[in-house]
Coordinates of N, CA, C and O in Angstrom, one line a residue:
X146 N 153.9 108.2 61.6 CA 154.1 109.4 62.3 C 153.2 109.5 63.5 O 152.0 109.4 63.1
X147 N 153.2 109.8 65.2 CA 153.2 109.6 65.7 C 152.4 111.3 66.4 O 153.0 112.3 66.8
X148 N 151.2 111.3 66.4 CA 150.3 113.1 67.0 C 150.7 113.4 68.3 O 150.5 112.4 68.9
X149 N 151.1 114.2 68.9 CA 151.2 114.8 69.9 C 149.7 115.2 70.8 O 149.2 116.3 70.6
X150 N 148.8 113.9 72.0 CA 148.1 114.7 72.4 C 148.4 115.1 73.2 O 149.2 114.7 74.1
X151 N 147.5 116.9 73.0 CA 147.4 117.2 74.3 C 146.9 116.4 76.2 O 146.3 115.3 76.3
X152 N 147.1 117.0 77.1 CA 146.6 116.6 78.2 C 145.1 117.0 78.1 O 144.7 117.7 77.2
X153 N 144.1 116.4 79.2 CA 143.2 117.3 79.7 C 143.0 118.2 80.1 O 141.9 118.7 80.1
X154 N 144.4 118.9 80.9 CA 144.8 119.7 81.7 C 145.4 121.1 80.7 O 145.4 122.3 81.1
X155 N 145.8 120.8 79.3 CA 146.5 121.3 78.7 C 145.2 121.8 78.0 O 144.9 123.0 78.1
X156 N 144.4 120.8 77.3 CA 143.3 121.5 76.5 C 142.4 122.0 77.5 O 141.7 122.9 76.9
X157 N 142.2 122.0 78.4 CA 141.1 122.9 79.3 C 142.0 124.6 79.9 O 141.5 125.6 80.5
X158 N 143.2 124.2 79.3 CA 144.1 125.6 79.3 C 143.8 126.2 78.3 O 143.6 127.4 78.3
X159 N 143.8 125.6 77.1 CA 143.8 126.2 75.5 C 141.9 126.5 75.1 O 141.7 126.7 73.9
X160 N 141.2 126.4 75.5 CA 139.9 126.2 75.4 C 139.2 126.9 76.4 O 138.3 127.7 76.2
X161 N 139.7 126.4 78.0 CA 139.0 127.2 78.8 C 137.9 128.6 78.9 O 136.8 128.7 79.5
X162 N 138.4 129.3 78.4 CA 138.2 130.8 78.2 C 136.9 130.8 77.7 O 135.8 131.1 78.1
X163 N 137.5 130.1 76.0 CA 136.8 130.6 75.1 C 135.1 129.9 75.1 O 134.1 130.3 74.5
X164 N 135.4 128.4 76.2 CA 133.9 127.8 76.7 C 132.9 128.7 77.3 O 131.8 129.0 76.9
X165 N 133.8 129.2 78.8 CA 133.2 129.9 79.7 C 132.4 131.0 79.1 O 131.2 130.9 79.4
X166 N 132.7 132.0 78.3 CA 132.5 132.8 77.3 C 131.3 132.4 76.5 O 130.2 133.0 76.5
X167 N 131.5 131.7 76.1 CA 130.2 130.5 75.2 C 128.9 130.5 76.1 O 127.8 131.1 75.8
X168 N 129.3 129.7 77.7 CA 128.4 129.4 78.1 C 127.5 130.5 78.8 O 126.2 130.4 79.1
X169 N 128.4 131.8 79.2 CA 127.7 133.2 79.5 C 126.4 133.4 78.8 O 125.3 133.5 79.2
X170 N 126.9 133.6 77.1 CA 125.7 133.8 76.1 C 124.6 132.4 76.8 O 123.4 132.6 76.8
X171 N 125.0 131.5 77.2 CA 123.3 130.3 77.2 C 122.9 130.6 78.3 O 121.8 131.1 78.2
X172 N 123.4 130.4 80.0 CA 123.3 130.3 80.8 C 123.4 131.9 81.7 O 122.7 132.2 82.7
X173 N 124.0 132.4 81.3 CA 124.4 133.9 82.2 C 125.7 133.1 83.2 O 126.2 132.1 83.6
X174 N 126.0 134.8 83.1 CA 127.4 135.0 84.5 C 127.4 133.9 85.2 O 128.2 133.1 84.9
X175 N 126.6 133.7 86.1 CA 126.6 133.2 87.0 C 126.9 131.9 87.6 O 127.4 131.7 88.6
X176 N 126.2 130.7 86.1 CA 126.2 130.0 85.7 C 127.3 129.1 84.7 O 127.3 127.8 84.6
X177 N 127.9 129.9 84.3 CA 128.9 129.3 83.2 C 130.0 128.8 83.5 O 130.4 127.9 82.8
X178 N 130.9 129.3 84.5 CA 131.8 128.3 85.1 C 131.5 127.3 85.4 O 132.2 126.3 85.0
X179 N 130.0 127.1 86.2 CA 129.6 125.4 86.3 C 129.8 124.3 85.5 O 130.2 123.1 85.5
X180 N 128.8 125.5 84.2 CA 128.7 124.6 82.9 C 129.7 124.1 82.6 O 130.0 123.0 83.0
X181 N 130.6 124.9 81.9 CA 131.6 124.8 82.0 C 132.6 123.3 82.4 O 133.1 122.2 81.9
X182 N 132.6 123.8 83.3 CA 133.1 122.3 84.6 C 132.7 121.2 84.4 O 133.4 120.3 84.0
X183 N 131.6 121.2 84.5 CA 130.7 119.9 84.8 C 130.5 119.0 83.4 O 130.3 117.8 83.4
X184 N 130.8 120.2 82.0 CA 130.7 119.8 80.5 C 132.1 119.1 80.3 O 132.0 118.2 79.5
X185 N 133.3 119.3 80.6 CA 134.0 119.3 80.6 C 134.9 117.7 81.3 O 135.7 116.9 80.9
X186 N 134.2 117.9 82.5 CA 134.6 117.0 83.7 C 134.0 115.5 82.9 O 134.6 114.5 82.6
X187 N 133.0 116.0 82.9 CA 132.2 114.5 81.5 C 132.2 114.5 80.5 O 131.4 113.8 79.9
X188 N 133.3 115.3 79.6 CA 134.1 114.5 78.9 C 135.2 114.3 78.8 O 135.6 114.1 77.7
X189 N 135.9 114.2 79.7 CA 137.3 114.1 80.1 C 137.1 112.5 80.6 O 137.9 111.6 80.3
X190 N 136.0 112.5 81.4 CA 136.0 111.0 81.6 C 134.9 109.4 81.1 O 134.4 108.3 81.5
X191 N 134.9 110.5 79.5 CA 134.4 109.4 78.6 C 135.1 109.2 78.0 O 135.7 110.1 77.5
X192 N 135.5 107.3 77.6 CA 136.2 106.7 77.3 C 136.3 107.2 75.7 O 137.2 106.9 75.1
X193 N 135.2 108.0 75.1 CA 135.2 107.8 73.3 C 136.4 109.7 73.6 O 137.0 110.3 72.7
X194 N 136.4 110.0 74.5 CA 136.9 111.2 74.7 C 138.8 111.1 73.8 O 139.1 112.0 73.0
X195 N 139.3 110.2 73.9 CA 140.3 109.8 73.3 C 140.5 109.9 71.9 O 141.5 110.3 71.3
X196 N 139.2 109.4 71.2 CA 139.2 109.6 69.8 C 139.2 110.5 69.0 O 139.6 110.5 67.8
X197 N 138.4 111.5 69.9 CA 137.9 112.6 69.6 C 139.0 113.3 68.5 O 140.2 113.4 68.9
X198 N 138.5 114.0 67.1 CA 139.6 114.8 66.5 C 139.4 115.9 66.8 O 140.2 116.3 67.7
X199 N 138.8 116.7 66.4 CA 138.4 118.4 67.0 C 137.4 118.6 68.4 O 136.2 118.6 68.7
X200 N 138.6 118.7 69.0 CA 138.4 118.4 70.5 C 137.5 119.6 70.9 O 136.6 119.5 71.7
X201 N 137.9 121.1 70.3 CA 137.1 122.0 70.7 C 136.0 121.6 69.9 O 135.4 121.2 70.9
X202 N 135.3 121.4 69.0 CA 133.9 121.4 68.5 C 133.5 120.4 69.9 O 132.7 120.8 70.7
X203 N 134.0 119.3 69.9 CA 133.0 118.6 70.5 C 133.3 119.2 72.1 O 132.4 118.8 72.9
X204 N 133.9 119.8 72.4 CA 133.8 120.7 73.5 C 132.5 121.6 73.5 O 131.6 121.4 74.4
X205 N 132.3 122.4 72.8 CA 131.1 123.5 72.7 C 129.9 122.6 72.6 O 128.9 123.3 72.9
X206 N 129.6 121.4 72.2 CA 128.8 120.4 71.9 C 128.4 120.4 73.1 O 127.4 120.9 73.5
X207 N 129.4 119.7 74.1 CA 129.5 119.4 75.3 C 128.9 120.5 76.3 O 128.0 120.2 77.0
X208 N 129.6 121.7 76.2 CA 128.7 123.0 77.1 C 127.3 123.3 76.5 O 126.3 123.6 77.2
X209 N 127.3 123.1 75.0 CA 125.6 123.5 74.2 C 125.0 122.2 75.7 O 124.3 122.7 76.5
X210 N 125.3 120.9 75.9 CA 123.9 119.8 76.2 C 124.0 120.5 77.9 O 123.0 121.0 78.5
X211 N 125.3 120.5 78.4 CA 125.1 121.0 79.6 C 124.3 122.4 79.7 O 123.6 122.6 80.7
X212 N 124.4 123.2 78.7 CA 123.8 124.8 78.9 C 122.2 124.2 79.0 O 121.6 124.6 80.0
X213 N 121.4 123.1 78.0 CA 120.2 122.6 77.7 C 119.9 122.4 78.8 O 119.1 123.1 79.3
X214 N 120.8 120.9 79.7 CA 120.3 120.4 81.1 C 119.9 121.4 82.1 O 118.9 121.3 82.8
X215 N 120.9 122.4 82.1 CA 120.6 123.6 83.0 C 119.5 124.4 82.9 O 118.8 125.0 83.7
X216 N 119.4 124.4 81.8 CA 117.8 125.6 81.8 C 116.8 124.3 81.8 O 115.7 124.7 81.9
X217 N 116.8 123.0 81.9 CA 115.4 122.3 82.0 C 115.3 122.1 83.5 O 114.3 121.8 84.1
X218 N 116.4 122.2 84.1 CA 116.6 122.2 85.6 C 116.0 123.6 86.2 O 115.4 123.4 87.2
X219 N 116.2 124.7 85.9 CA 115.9 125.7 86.1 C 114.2 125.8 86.1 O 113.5 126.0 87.1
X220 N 113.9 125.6 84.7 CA 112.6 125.8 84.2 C 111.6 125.0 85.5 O 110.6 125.5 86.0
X221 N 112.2 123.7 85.7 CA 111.7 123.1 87.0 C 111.8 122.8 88.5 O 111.3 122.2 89.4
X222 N 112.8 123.7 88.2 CA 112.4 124.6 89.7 C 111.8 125.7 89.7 O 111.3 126.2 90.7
X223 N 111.9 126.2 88.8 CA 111.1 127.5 88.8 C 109.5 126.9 88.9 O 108.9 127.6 89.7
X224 N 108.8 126.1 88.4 CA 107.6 125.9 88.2 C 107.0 125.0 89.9 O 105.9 124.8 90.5
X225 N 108.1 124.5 90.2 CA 108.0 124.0 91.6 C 107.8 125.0 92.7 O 107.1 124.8 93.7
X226 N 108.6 126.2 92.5 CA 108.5 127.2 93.3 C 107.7 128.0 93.3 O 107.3 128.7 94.2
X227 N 107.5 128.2 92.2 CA 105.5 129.3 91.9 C 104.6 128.1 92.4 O 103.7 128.6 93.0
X228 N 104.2 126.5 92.3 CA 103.4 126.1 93.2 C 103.7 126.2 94.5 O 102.7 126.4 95.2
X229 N 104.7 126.1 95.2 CA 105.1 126.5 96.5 C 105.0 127.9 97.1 O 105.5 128.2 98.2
X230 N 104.5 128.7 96.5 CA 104.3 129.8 96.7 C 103.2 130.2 98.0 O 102.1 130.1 97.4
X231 N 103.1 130.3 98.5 CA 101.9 130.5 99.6 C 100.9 131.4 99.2 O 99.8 131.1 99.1
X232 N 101.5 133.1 99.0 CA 100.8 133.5 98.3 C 100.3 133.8 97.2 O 99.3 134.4 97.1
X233 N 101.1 133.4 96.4 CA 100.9 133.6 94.7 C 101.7 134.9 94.1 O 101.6 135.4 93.0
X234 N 102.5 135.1 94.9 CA 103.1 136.4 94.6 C 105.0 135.4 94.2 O 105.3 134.3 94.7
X235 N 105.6 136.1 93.4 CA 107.1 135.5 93.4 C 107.8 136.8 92.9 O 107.4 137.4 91.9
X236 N 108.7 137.3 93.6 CA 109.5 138.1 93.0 C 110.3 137.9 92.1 O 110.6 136.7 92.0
X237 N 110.7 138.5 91.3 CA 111.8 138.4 90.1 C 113.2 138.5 90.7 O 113.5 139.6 91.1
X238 N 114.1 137.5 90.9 CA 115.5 137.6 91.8 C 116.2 138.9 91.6 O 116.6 139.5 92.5
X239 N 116.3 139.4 90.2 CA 117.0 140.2 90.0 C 116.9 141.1 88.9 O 117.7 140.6 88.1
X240 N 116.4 142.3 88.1 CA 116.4 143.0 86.9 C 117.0 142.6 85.8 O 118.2 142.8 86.0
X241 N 116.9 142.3 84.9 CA 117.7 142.5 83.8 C 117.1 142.9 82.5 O 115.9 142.9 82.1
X242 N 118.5 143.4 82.0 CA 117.9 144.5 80.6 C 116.9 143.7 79.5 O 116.8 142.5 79.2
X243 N 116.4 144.6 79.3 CA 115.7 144.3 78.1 C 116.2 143.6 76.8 O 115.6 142.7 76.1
X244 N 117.1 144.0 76.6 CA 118.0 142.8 75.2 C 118.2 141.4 75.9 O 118.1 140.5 75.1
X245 N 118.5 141.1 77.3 CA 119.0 140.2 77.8 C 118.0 139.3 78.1 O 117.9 138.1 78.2
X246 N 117.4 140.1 78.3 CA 115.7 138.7 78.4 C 115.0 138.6 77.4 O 114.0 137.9 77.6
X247 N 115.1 139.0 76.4 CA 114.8 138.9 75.2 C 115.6 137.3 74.6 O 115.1 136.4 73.9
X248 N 116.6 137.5 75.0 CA 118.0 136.6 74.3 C 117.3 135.5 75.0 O 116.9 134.6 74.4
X249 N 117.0 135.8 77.0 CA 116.9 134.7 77.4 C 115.6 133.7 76.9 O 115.6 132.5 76.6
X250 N 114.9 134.4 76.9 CA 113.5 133.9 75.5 C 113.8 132.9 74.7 O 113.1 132.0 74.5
X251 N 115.0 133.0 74.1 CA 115.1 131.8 73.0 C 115.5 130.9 73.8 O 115.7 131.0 75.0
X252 N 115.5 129.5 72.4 CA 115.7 128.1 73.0 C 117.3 127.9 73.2 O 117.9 129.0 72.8
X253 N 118.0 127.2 73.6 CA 119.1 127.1 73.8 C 119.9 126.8 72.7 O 121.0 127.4 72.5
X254 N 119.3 125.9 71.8 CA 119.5 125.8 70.4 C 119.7 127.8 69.8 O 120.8 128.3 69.4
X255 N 119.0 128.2 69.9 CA 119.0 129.6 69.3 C 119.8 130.1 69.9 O 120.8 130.3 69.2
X256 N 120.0 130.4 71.3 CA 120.9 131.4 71.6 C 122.4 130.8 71.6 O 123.4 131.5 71.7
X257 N 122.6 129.5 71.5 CA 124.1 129.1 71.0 C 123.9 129.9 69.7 O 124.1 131.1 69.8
X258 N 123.7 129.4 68.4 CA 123.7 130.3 67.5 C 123.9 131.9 67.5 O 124.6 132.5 66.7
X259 N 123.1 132.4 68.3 CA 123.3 133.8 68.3 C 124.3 134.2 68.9 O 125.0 135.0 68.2
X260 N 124.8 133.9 70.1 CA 126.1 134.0 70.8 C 127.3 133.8 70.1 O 128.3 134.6 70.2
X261 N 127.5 132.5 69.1 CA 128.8 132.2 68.5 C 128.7 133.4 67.2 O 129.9 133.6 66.9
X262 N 127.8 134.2 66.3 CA 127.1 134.7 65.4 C 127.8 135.9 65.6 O 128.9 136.2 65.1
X263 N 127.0 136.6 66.6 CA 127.3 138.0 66.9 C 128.2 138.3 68.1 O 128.6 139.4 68.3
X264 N 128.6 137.5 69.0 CA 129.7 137.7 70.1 C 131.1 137.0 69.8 O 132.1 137.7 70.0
X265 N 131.3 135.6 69.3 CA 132.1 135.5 68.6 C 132.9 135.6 67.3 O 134.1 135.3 67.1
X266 N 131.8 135.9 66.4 CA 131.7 136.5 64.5 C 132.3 135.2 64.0 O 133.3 135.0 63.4
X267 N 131.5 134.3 64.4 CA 131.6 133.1 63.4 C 130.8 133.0 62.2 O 129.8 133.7 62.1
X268 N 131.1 132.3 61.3 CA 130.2 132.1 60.3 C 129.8 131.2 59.9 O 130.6 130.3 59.4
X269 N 128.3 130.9 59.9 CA 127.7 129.6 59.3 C 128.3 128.8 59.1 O 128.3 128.1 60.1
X270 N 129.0 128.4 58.3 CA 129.7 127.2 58.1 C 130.7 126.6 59.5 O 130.9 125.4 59.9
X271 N 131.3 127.9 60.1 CA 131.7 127.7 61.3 C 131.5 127.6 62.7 O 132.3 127.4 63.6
X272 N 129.5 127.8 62.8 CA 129.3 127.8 63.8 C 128.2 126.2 63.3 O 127.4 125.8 64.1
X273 N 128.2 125.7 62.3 CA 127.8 124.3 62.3 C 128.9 123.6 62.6 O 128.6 122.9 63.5
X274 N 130.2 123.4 62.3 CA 130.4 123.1 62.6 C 131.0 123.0 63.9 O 131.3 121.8 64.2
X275 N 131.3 123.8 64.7 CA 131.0 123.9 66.3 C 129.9 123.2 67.3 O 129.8 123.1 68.5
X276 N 129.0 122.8 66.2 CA 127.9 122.9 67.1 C 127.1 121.2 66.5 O 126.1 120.6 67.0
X277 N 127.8 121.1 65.4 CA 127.5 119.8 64.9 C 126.3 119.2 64.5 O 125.8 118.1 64.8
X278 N 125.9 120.7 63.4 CA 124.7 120.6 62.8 C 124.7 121.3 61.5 O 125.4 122.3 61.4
X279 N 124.0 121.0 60.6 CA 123.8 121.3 59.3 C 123.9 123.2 59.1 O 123.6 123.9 60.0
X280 N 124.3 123.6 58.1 CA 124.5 125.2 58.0 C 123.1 125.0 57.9 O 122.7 125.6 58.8
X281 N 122.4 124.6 57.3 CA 120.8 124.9 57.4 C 120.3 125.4 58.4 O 119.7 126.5 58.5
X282 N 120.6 124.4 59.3 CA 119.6 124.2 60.5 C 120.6 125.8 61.1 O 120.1 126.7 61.8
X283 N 121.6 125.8 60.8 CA 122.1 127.3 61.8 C 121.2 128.6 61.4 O 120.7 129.6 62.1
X284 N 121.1 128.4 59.9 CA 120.4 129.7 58.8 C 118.9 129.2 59.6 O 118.5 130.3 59.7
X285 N 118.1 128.6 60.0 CA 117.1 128.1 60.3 C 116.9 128.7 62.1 O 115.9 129.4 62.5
X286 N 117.9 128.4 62.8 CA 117.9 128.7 64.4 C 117.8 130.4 64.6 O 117.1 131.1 65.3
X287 N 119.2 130.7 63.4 CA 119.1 131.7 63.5 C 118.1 133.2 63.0 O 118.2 134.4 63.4
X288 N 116.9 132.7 61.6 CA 116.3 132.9 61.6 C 115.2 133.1 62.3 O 114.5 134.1 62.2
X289 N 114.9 131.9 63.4 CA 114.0 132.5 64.2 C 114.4 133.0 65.2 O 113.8 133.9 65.6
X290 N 115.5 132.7 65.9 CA 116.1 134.0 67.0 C 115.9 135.5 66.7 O 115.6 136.2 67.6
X291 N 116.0 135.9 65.6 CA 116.0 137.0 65.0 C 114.2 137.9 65.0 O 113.8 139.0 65.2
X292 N 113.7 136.8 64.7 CA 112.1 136.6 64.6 C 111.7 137.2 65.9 O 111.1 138.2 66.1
X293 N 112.2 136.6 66.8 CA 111.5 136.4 68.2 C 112.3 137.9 69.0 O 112.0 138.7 69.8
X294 N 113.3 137.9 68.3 CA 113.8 139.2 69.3 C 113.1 140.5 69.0 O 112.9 141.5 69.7
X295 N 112.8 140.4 67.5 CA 112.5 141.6 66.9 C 110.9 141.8 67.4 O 110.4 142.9 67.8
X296 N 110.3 140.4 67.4 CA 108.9 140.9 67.8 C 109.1 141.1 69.3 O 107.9 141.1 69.7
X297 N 110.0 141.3 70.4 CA 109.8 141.4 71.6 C 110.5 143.0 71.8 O 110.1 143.8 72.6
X298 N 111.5 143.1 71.1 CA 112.4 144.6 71.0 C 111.1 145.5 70.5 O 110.7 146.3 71.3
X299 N 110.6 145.4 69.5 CA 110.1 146.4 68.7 C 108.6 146.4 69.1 O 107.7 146.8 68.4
X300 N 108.5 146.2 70.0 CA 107.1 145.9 70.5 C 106.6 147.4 70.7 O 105.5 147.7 71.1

């Protein structure tokens, strides 16, 4: 009996959304179409891409490393640009709430968990496997997310 794959074109129709969405909670607005794209674009044209059985897990996999690369990219330009600073002063580009910089606080590891947790009500078992890591380690990520928000909320 012979599976029907989808296209690349077909699964980036059936999935699309619900990445973009994903990658909001790691990266922000602004950001997550890229991810997105760019997570996407590189695995569409990796050869093991074919084998692949649960195409969306290893999709969110794919946005979680690109969401990672992006904040280490960030983090260093940001530290390049406070030495470039002339006078030691850097504005903050833009406000954001108090819950939301809180979130941004965590590691990327954590705020995938949190994001699939409470924005899309997955459950442990189903956000390991999304994410292609032990229910432990989710009960573990998500423990200290929780940790770190509470001591920055309740301050």
């Amino acid at each position: 009996m012979t599976t029907l794959r989808l296209t690349d074109e077909d699964v980036y129709r059936k999935f699309g959304d619900d990445l973009v969405w994903f990658a909001m909670g790691l990266v922000g607005r602004d950001d997550a179409a890229d991810v997105v794209s760019e997570a996407t674009l590189r695995v569409f044209a990796s050869p093991s891409w074919r084998g692949v059985e649960d195409q969306r897990a290893y999709l969110y996999r794919a946005v979680l490393h690109q969401a990672a690369n992006t904040h280490r990219e960030r983090q260093r330009r940001w530290r390049r640009e406070l030495k470039a600073a002339d006078d030691g002063v850097v504005e903050l580009p833009e406000y954001r709430p108090e819950v939301l910089a809180a979130v941004r606080r965590l590691s990327v590891r954590q705020r995938a968990v949190v994001v699939l947790k409470y924005w899309e009500q997955l459950t442990a078992s189903e956000i390991a496997s999304q994410l292609g890591i032990s229910e432990g380690s989710v009960h573990r990520h998500l423990a200290r997310a929780r940790s770190k928000l509470r001591g920055v909320l309740y301050e």
